[in-house]
Tab-separated table of C-alpha atoms in Angstrom:
chain	number	residue	atom	x	y	z
A	17	UNK	CA	-185.500	13.578	70.735
A	18	UNK	CA	-188.015	16.401	70.431
A	19	UNK	CA	-190.525	14.510	72.602
A	20	UNK	CA	-187.791	13.645	75.072
A	21	UNK	CA	-187.006	17.276	75.397
A	22	UNK	CA	-190.414	18.580	76.014
A	23	UNK	CA	-191.110	15.722	78.506
A	24	UNK	CA	-188.003	16.747	80.493
A	25	UNK	CA	-188.826	20.421	80.254
A	26	UNK	CA	-192.310	19.762	81.413
A	27	UNK	CA	-191.155	17.707	84.486
A	28	UNK	CA	-188.387	20.361	85.461
A	29	UNK	CA	-191.062	23.145	85.083
A	30	UNK	CA	-193.541	21.119	87.239
A	31	UNK	CA	-190.870	20.591	89.918
A	32	UNK	CA	-189.981	24.316	90.343
A	33	UNK	CA	-193.313	25.911	89.443
A	34	UNK	CA	-196.147	23.658	88.424
A	35	UNK	CA	-196.294	22.071	91.869
A	36	UNK	CA	-196.570	25.517	93.598
A	37	UNK	CA	-199.312	26.534	91.026
A	38	UNK	CA	-201.260	23.526	91.874
A	39	UNK	CA	-201.072	24.114	95.602
A	40	UNK	CA	-202.172	27.715	95.060
A	41	UNK	CA	-205.139	26.328	93.192
A	42	UNK	CA	-205.879	23.920	96.035
A	43	UNK	CA	-205.720	26.850	98.476
A	44	UNK	CA	-207.919	28.974	96.500
A	45	UNK	CA	-210.575	26.210	96.050
A	46	UNK	CA	-210.371	24.738	99.467
A	47	UNK	CA	-208.247	26.306	102.281
A	48	UNK	CA	-208.002	24.312	105.474
A	49	UNK	CA	-207.858	26.882	108.398
A	50	UNK	CA	-205.994	25.972	111.432
A	51	UNK	CA	-207.503	26.963	114.982
A	52	UNK	CA	-204.927	28.666	117.226
A	53	UNK	CA	-204.948	29.455	120.802
A	54	UNK	CA	-202.689	30.590	123.619
A	55	UNK	CA	-202.346	27.090	125.411
A	56	UNK	CA	-199.543	26.137	127.730
A	57	UNK	CA	-199.180	22.317	128.054
A	58	UNK	CA	-196.129	20.722	129.334
A	59	UNK	CA	-193.288	21.118	126.809
A	60	UNK	CA	-190.086	19.261	126.395
A	61	UNK	CA	-187.342	20.868	124.326
A	62	UNK	CA	-185.084	18.326	122.869
A	63	UNK	CA	-181.600	18.960	121.498
A	64	UNK	CA	-179.046	16.502	120.018
A	65	UNK	CA	-175.464	18.096	120.013
A	66	UNK	CA	-172.145	16.867	119.082
A	67	UNK	CA	-168.944	18.939	119.597
A	68	UNK	CA	-170.891	22.087	120.094
A	69	UNK	CA	-168.832	23.973	122.768
A	70	UNK	CA	-168.597	27.124	120.583
A	71	UNK	CA	-172.451	27.307	120.266
A	72	UNK	CA	-174.088	25.527	123.202
A	73	UNK	CA	-173.660	28.380	125.821
A	74	UNK	CA	-175.168	30.946	123.550
A	75	UNK	CA	-178.021	28.399	122.750
A	76	UNK	CA	-178.767	27.719	126.550
A	77	UNK	CA	-178.814	31.447	127.176
A	78	UNK	CA	-181.203	31.925	124.171
A	79	UNK	CA	-183.518	29.368	125.716
A	80	UNK	CA	-183.660	31.300	129.022
A	81	UNK	CA	-185.331	34.142	127.228
A	82	UNK	CA	-188.182	32.095	126.034
A	83	UNK	CA	-191.661	33.656	127.108
A	84	UNK	CA	-193.108	30.129	127.855
A	85	UNK	CA	-193.957	29.387	131.443
A	86	UNK	CA	-190.760	28.005	132.990
A	87	UNK	CA	-192.658	25.632	135.111
A	88	UNK	CA	-194.023	23.934	132.019
A	89	UNK	CA	-190.734	23.755	130.322
A	90	UNK	CA	-188.275	20.932	130.243
A	91	UNK	CA	-185.098	21.261	128.399
A	92	UNK	CA	-183.139	18.088	127.383
A	93	UNK	CA	-179.765	18.074	125.577
A	94	UNK	CA	-178.029	14.856	124.571
A	95	UNK	CA	-174.220	14.960	123.816
A	96	UNK	CA	-173.664	12.326	121.214
A	97	UNK	CA	-170.068	11.345	122.158
A	98	UNK	CA	-168.765	14.795	121.918
A	99	UNK	CA	-164.888	14.996	122.186
A	100	UNK	CA	-164.726	18.648	123.241
A	101	UNK	CA	-166.139	20.437	126.150
A	102	UNK	CA	-169.899	19.895	125.293
A	103	UNK	CA	-170.517	17.354	127.937
A	104	UNK	CA	-168.746	19.385	130.628
A	105	UNK	CA	-171.140	22.470	129.609
A	106	UNK	CA	-174.063	20.329	130.002
A	107	UNK	CA	-173.052	18.860	133.363
A	108	UNK	CA	-172.359	22.364	134.651
A	109	UNK	CA	-175.979	23.381	133.681
A	110	UNK	CA	-177.663	20.352	135.126
A	111	UNK	CA	-179.655	22.574	137.771
A	112	UNK	CA	-181.542	24.134	134.575
A	113	UNK	CA	-181.463	21.360	132.155
A	114	UNK	CA	-181.492	17.527	131.868
A	115	UNK	CA	-178.245	16.492	130.279
A	116	UNK	CA	-177.937	13.106	128.502
A	117	UNK	CA	-174.250	12.144	128.216
A	118	UNK	CA	-173.525	9.498	125.443
A	119	UNK	CA	-169.843	8.409	125.687
A	120	UNK	CA	-169.942	6.995	122.105
A	121	UNK	CA	-171.279	8.805	118.975
A	122	UNK	CA	-174.120	6.735	117.478
A	123	UNK	CA	-175.569	9.496	115.412
A	124	UNK	CA	-178.296	12.208	115.819
A	125	UNK	CA	-181.246	9.881	115.517
A	126	UNK	CA	-179.935	7.617	118.372
A	127	UNK	CA	-179.262	10.864	120.549
A	128	UNK	CA	-182.851	12.011	119.896
A	129	UNK	CA	-184.302	8.636	120.832
A	130	UNK	CA	-182.284	8.652	123.942
A	131	UNK	CA	-183.397	12.154	125.117
A	132	UNK	CA	-187.142	11.493	124.215
A	133	UNK	CA	-187.116	8.739	126.713
A	134	UNK	CA	-186.736	11.390	129.458
A	135	UNK	CA	-189.415	13.802	128.072
A	136	UNK	CA	-192.276	14.510	130.425
A	137	UNK	CA	-194.061	17.101	128.294
A	138	UNK	CA	-197.058	16.466	126.075
A	139	UNK	CA	-195.413	18.377	123.340
A	140	UNK	CA	-191.922	17.644	122.065
A	141	UNK	CA	-190.084	20.783	120.628
A	142	UNK	CA	-186.961	19.870	118.406
A	143	UNK	CA	-184.227	22.415	118.175
A	144	UNK	CA	-180.820	22.379	116.734
A	145	UNK	CA	-177.757	23.658	118.831
A	146	UNK	CA	-176.509	26.276	116.237
A	147	UNK	CA	-179.533	28.436	115.674
A	148	UNK	CA	-181.161	31.048	117.956
A	149	UNK	CA	-184.926	31.198	118.297
A	150	UNK	CA	-187.237	34.241	118.884
A	151	UNK	CA	-188.699	34.399	122.445
A	152	UNK	CA	-192.119	33.613	121.388
A	153	UNK	CA	-191.141	30.656	119.242
A	154	UNK	CA	-192.248	27.895	121.422
A	155	UNK	CA	-195.476	29.655	122.355
A	156	UNK	CA	-196.137	30.176	118.656
A	157	UNK	CA	-195.638	26.542	117.903
A	158	UNK	CA	-197.730	25.299	120.859
A	159	UNK	CA	-200.563	27.547	119.840
A	160	UNK	CA	-201.288	25.288	116.835
A	161	UNK	CA	-201.911	22.365	119.024
A	162	UNK	CA	-205.131	23.892	120.033
A	163	UNK	CA	-206.408	22.402	116.930
A	164	UNK	CA	-207.114	18.679	117.595
A	165	UNK	CA	-206.323	17.736	113.965
A	166	UNK	CA	-202.704	19.041	114.285
A	167	UNK	CA	-200.068	16.491	115.075
A	168	UNK	CA	-196.804	18.447	114.109
A	169	UNK	CA	-195.920	21.923	113.491
A	170	UNK	CA	-193.031	23.438	111.790
A	171	UNK	CA	-191.168	26.748	112.450
A	172	UNK	CA	-189.422	28.904	110.001
A	173	UNK	CA	-185.589	29.155	109.423
A	174	UNK	CA	-184.392	32.695	108.548
A	175	UNK	CA	-181.056	32.727	106.892
A	176	UNK	CA	-179.247	35.935	107.741
A	177	UNK	CA	-175.945	37.519	106.573
A	178	UNK	CA	-175.769	39.300	109.682
A	179	UNK	CA	-178.150	39.500	112.889
A	180	UNK	CA	-181.484	40.964	111.589
A	181	UNK	CA	-180.316	41.159	108.072
A	182	UNK	CA	-182.218	38.473	105.728
A	183	UNK	CA	-180.100	37.042	102.974
A	184	UNK	CA	-180.729	38.473	99.556
A	185	UNK	CA	-178.519	36.182	97.572
A	186	UNK	CA	-179.578	33.391	95.234
A	187	UNK	CA	-179.588	30.821	98.035
A	188	UNK	CA	-181.653	33.010	100.143
A	189	UNK	CA	-184.158	33.292	97.163
A	190	UNK	CA	-184.301	29.632	96.982
A	191	UNK	CA	-185.211	29.404	100.693
A	192	UNK	CA	-188.028	31.893	100.111
A	193	UNK	CA	-189.365	29.775	97.319
A	194	UNK	CA	-189.159	26.784	99.555
A	195	UNK	CA	-190.959	28.429	102.314
A	196	UNK	CA	-193.833	29.563	99.906
A	197	UNK	CA	-194.375	26.060	98.963
A	198	UNK	CA	-194.469	24.920	102.536
A	199	UNK	CA	-197.130	27.763	103.389
A	200	UNK	CA	-199.215	26.562	100.513
A	201	UNK	CA	-198.929	22.946	101.507
A	202	UNK	CA	-199.978	23.902	105.234
A	203	UNK	CA	-202.915	25.992	104.090
A	204	UNK	CA	-204.045	23.318	101.716
A	205	UNK	CA	-203.694	20.226	104.143
A	206	UNK	CA	-199.994	19.244	105.409
A	207	UNK	CA	-196.456	20.071	104.659
A	208	UNK	CA	-193.961	17.423	103.498
A	209	UNK	CA	-191.246	17.508	106.080
A	210	UNK	CA	-190.511	20.359	108.582
A	211	UNK	CA	-187.817	22.757	109.535
A	212	UNK	CA	-185.097	20.640	111.393
A	213	UNK	CA	-183.886	23.544	113.295
A	214	UNK	CA	-187.470	24.199	114.988
A	215	UNK	CA	-190.372	21.887	114.899
A	216	UNK	CA	-192.853	20.235	117.583
A	217	UNK	CA	-195.012	17.124	117.732
A	218	UNK	CA	-197.471	15.611	120.057
A	219	UNK	CA	-195.562	13.245	122.322
A	220	UNK	CA	-198.052	10.333	121.523
A	221	UNK	CA	-197.076	10.659	117.903
A	222	UNK	CA	-193.159	10.030	118.298
A	223	UNK	CA	-191.799	6.937	116.709
A	224	UNK	CA	-188.447	5.730	117.440
A	225	UNK	CA	-186.289	7.012	114.582
A	226	UNK	CA	-184.067	4.272	112.963
A	227	UNK	CA	-180.347	4.547	113.905
A	228	UNK	CA	-178.433	6.529	111.354
A	229	UNK	CA	-181.467	8.260	109.734
A	230	UNK	CA	-180.162	11.481	108.324
A	231	UNK	CA	-183.573	13.411	107.938
A	232	UNK	CA	-185.546	13.028	111.203
A	233	UNK	CA	-187.179	16.281	110.080
A	234	UNK	CA	-188.870	14.241	107.233
A	235	UNK	CA	-189.138	10.826	109.059
A	236	UNK	CA	-190.866	12.147	112.142
A	237	UNK	CA	-193.621	14.447	110.430
A	238	UNK	CA	-194.361	11.869	107.870
A	239	UNK	CA	-195.113	9.358	110.553
A	240	UNK	CA	-197.369	11.953	112.161
A	241	UNK	CA	-199.376	12.374	108.784
A	242	UNK	CA	-199.553	8.581	108.619
A	243	UNK	CA	-201.576	8.580	111.874
A	244	UNK	CA	-204.053	10.871	110.379
A	245	UNK	CA	-202.778	14.179	111.756
A	246	UNK	CA	-201.943	17.432	109.977
A	247	UNK	CA	-198.302	18.704	109.650
A	248	UNK	CA	-198.653	22.526	109.556
A	249	UNK	CA	-196.308	25.403	109.023
A	250	UNK	CA	-196.058	28.245	111.542
A	251	UNK	CA	-194.124	31.257	110.139
A	252	UNK	CA	-194.212	33.236	113.357
A	253	UNK	CA	-192.135	30.460	115.158
A	254	UNK	CA	-188.598	31.729	114.079
A	255	UNK	CA	-185.264	30.217	114.226
A	256	UNK	CA	-182.477	32.296	112.816
A	257	UNK	CA	-179.168	31.064	111.389
A	258	UNK	CA	-176.238	32.757	109.489
A	259	UNK	CA	-175.385	31.569	105.755
A	260	UNK	CA	-172.028	29.571	105.860
A	261	UNK	CA	-169.247	31.770	104.751
A	262	UNK	CA	-166.909	28.865	104.536
A	263	UNK	CA	-166.489	27.761	101.075
A	264	UNK	CA	-168.344	24.552	100.291
A	265	UNK	CA	-170.310	24.402	103.655
A	266	UNK	CA	-173.701	25.185	102.100
A	267	UNK	CA	-172.913	22.495	99.451
A	268	UNK	CA	-172.030	19.904	101.993
A	269	UNK	CA	-175.301	20.691	103.980
A	270	UNK	CA	-177.320	20.316	100.886
A	271	UNK	CA	-175.677	17.106	99.868
A	272	UNK	CA	-176.454	15.655	103.199
A	273	UNK	CA	-180.089	16.772	102.984
A	274	UNK	CA	-180.591	15.205	99.506
A	275	UNK	CA	-178.704	11.959	100.571
A	276	UNK	CA	-181.346	11.664	103.300
A	277	UNK	CA	-184.100	11.735	100.739
A	278	UNK	CA	-182.713	8.692	99.224
A	279	UNK	CA	-182.041	6.978	102.568
A	280	UNK	CA	-185.888	7.461	103.541
A	281	UNK	CA	-186.891	5.386	100.751
A	282	UNK	CA	-184.985	2.663	102.154
A	283	UNK	CA	-185.695	3.031	105.739
A	284	UNK	CA	-189.425	3.727	105.144
A	285	UNK	CA	-190.571	2.059	101.892
A	286	UNK	CA	-194.231	2.796	102.823
A	287	UNK	CA	-193.657	6.337	101.829
A	288	UNK	CA	-193.985	5.225	98.147
A	289	UNK	CA	-197.146	3.214	98.909
A	290	UNK	CA	-200.820	4.040	99.351
A	291	UNK	CA	-200.029	3.997	103.213
A	292	UNK	CA	-198.721	7.519	102.661
A	293	UNK	CA	-201.546	9.812	102.789
A	294	UNK	CA	-199.262	12.537	101.275
A	295	UNK	CA	-197.778	10.293	98.467
A	296	UNK	CA	-198.540	12.906	95.827
A	297	UNK	CA	-196.987	15.696	97.702
A	298	UNK	CA	-193.952	13.737	98.651
A	299	UNK	CA	-193.181	12.761	95.074
A	300	UNK	CA	-193.837	16.305	93.891
A	301	UNK	CA	-191.788	18.099	96.579
A	302	UNK	CA	-189.069	15.677	97.454
A	303	UNK	CA	-188.430	12.995	94.778
A	304	UNK	CA	-188.717	14.915	91.577
A	305	UNK	CA	-186.011	17.292	92.638
A	306	UNK	CA	-183.657	14.384	92.926
A	307	UNK	CA	-184.436	13.633	89.193
A	308	UNK	CA	-183.692	17.099	87.961
A	309	UNK	CA	-179.969	16.599	87.246
A	310	UNK	CA	-180.773	13.673	85.006
A	311	UNK	CA	-183.642	15.662	83.250
A	312	UNK	CA	-181.289	18.536	82.668
A	313	UNK	CA	-178.710	16.330	80.906
A	314	UNK	CA	-181.236	14.777	78.799
A	315	UNK	CA	-182.653	18.023	77.862
A	316	UNK	CA	-179.263	19.416	76.718
A	317	UNK	CA	-178.514	16.324	74.761
A	318	UNK	CA	-182.055	16.202	73.157
A	319	UNK	CA	-181.846	19.860	72.080
A	320	UNK	CA	-178.326	19.207	70.617
A	321	UNK	CA	-179.650	16.178	68.572
A	322	UNK	CA	-182.808	17.857	67.379
A	323	UNK	CA	-183.010	19.727	64.029
A	324	UNK	CA	-184.207	23.350	63.598
A	325	UNK	CA	-183.331	26.653	64.652
A	326	UNK	CA	-185.485	26.767	67.768
A	327	UNK	CA	-183.754	23.788	69.313
A	328	UNK	CA	-180.307	24.985	68.278
A	329	UNK	CA	-181.158	28.285	70.106
A	330	UNK	CA	-182.430	26.276	73.023
A	331	UNK	CA	-179.268	24.281	73.257
A	332	UNK	CA	-176.851	27.448	73.202
A	333	UNK	CA	-178.934	29.096	75.827
A	334	UNK	CA	-178.532	26.220	78.105
A	335	UNK	CA	-174.915	26.220	77.311
A	336	UNK	CA	-174.650	29.877	78.244
A	337	UNK	CA	-176.509	29.189	81.494
A	338	UNK	CA	-173.991	26.604	82.444
A	339	UNK	CA	-171.133	28.757	81.586
A	340	UNK	CA	-172.470	31.536	83.659
A	341	UNK	CA	-172.809	28.963	86.464
A	342	UNK	CA	-169.206	27.772	86.219
A	343	UNK	CA	-167.977	31.247	85.950
A	344	UNK	CA	-169.606	31.993	89.380
A	345	UNK	CA	-167.678	29.046	90.861
A	346	UNK	CA	-164.336	30.027	89.211
A	347	UNK	CA	-164.647	33.642	89.999
A	348	UNK	CA	-166.900	34.318	92.990
A	349	UNK	CA	-166.779	38.069	92.549
A	350	UNK	CA	-168.881	37.628	89.326
A	351	UNK	CA	-172.025	36.425	91.548
A	352	UNK	CA	-172.563	40.036	92.327
A	353	UNK	CA	-174.386	39.868	88.961
A	354	UNK	CA	-177.785	38.234	89.581
A	355	UNK	CA	-177.825	36.046	86.499
A	356	UNK	CA	-174.446	34.615	87.473
A	357	UNK	CA	-175.702	34.109	91.083
A	358	UNK	CA	-178.927	32.436	90.126
A	359	UNK	CA	-177.271	30.104	87.571
A	360	UNK	CA	-174.400	29.111	89.883
A	361	UNK	CA	-176.937	28.310	92.814
A	362	UNK	CA	-179.175	26.404	90.496
A	363	UNK	CA	-176.035	24.269	89.338
A	364	UNK	CA	-174.965	24.031	93.041
A	365	UNK	CA	-178.133	22.515	94.005
A	366	UNK	CA	-178.429	20.095	91.291
A	367	UNK	CA	-174.816	19.033	91.454
A	368	UNK	CA	-175.577	18.195	95.226
A	369	UNK	CA	-178.505	16.197	94.116
A	370	UNK	CA	-176.287	14.075	91.753
A	371	UNK	CA	-173.697	13.778	94.358
A	372	UNK	CA	-176.384	12.694	96.961
A	373	UNK	CA	-177.381	9.884	94.527
A	374	UNK	CA	-173.790	8.714	94.393
A	375	UNK	CA	-173.540	8.779	98.198
A	376	UNK	CA	-176.571	6.856	98.585
A	377	UNK	CA	-175.497	4.089	96.010
A	378	UNK	CA	-172.141	4.000	97.628
A	379	UNK	CA	-173.629	3.954	101.207
A	380	UNK	CA	-171.668	7.153	102.253
A	381	UNK	CA	-174.269	8.512	104.695
A	382	UNK	CA	-172.936	11.209	106.919
A	383	UNK	CA	-174.901	11.804	110.188
A	384	UNK	CA	-173.356	14.947	111.496
A	385	UNK	CA	-171.960	17.937	109.545
């Protein structure tokens, strides 16, 4: 039991801290710089939307403010079987954008594939309908393609509680840690996955996404890396989003993302083979996080069954941590206290991972949320 406890603890510590430390050492020993230049190739902006009548007008206005040369810019928006006014809004803007109206909903992956068929740009920029992007975001993404080794570029998603006010809650802290890891991955080679709200790839590296794929923002860049190109992170290309205030919405989004990680192993089994040049990073960044819920349960049981005051104390510390986490769910006002907020967010993320495993086994893959 003691060996099991320390083994599980070591894996959890590596997942959340050790991998980042390893990346930091890689950067210190061998940083891989990226050449950037203000180039202006043809760009096709691709957006897949379903029932986005509330957000689409603002998104289209947001895109009108981009500082990229308009003659080099193509905007394609695919409506995936929308049942609201999304299709009508797109038809009304047909003089400025290229609408793709799909009468039936076949999922985001299918909508993206249909939209890409109409793309004329050398660079494909993928955006979501909900977020706004900074005026220089596309220019910052494209500048990275001045480096011939770069095949895909991820922008940065900023979570805000109000316009211009970064989130300081525990989930916002989690995002900051995640972005630190991505920056280190980029500086030492390639990132594993990109920010779905804003990323770009070279047109020639686009591979049709299997229908029903949840995480196009992992499937697409991993195929770029498979072709021998770097996938980098550009923090100056910014998309801005609001934290969901609706109870359970952030949890649902996290469950969807983690379910997508399981799904990828079925859709692209080469990800777990030597054919994946980022195999070690993929396992460290994506897969180990899926195992953490099981590791936490084993740690609790192993410490409970191990003799000695040290393991008894560790057991009760774990118990206290989970009590604080549950308290945060039962009484949201208690999350004003940092220990409660951190414990609650940690438990929420790992509960989402556990539910994602169940969704995958049960075949419950939701494409749109």
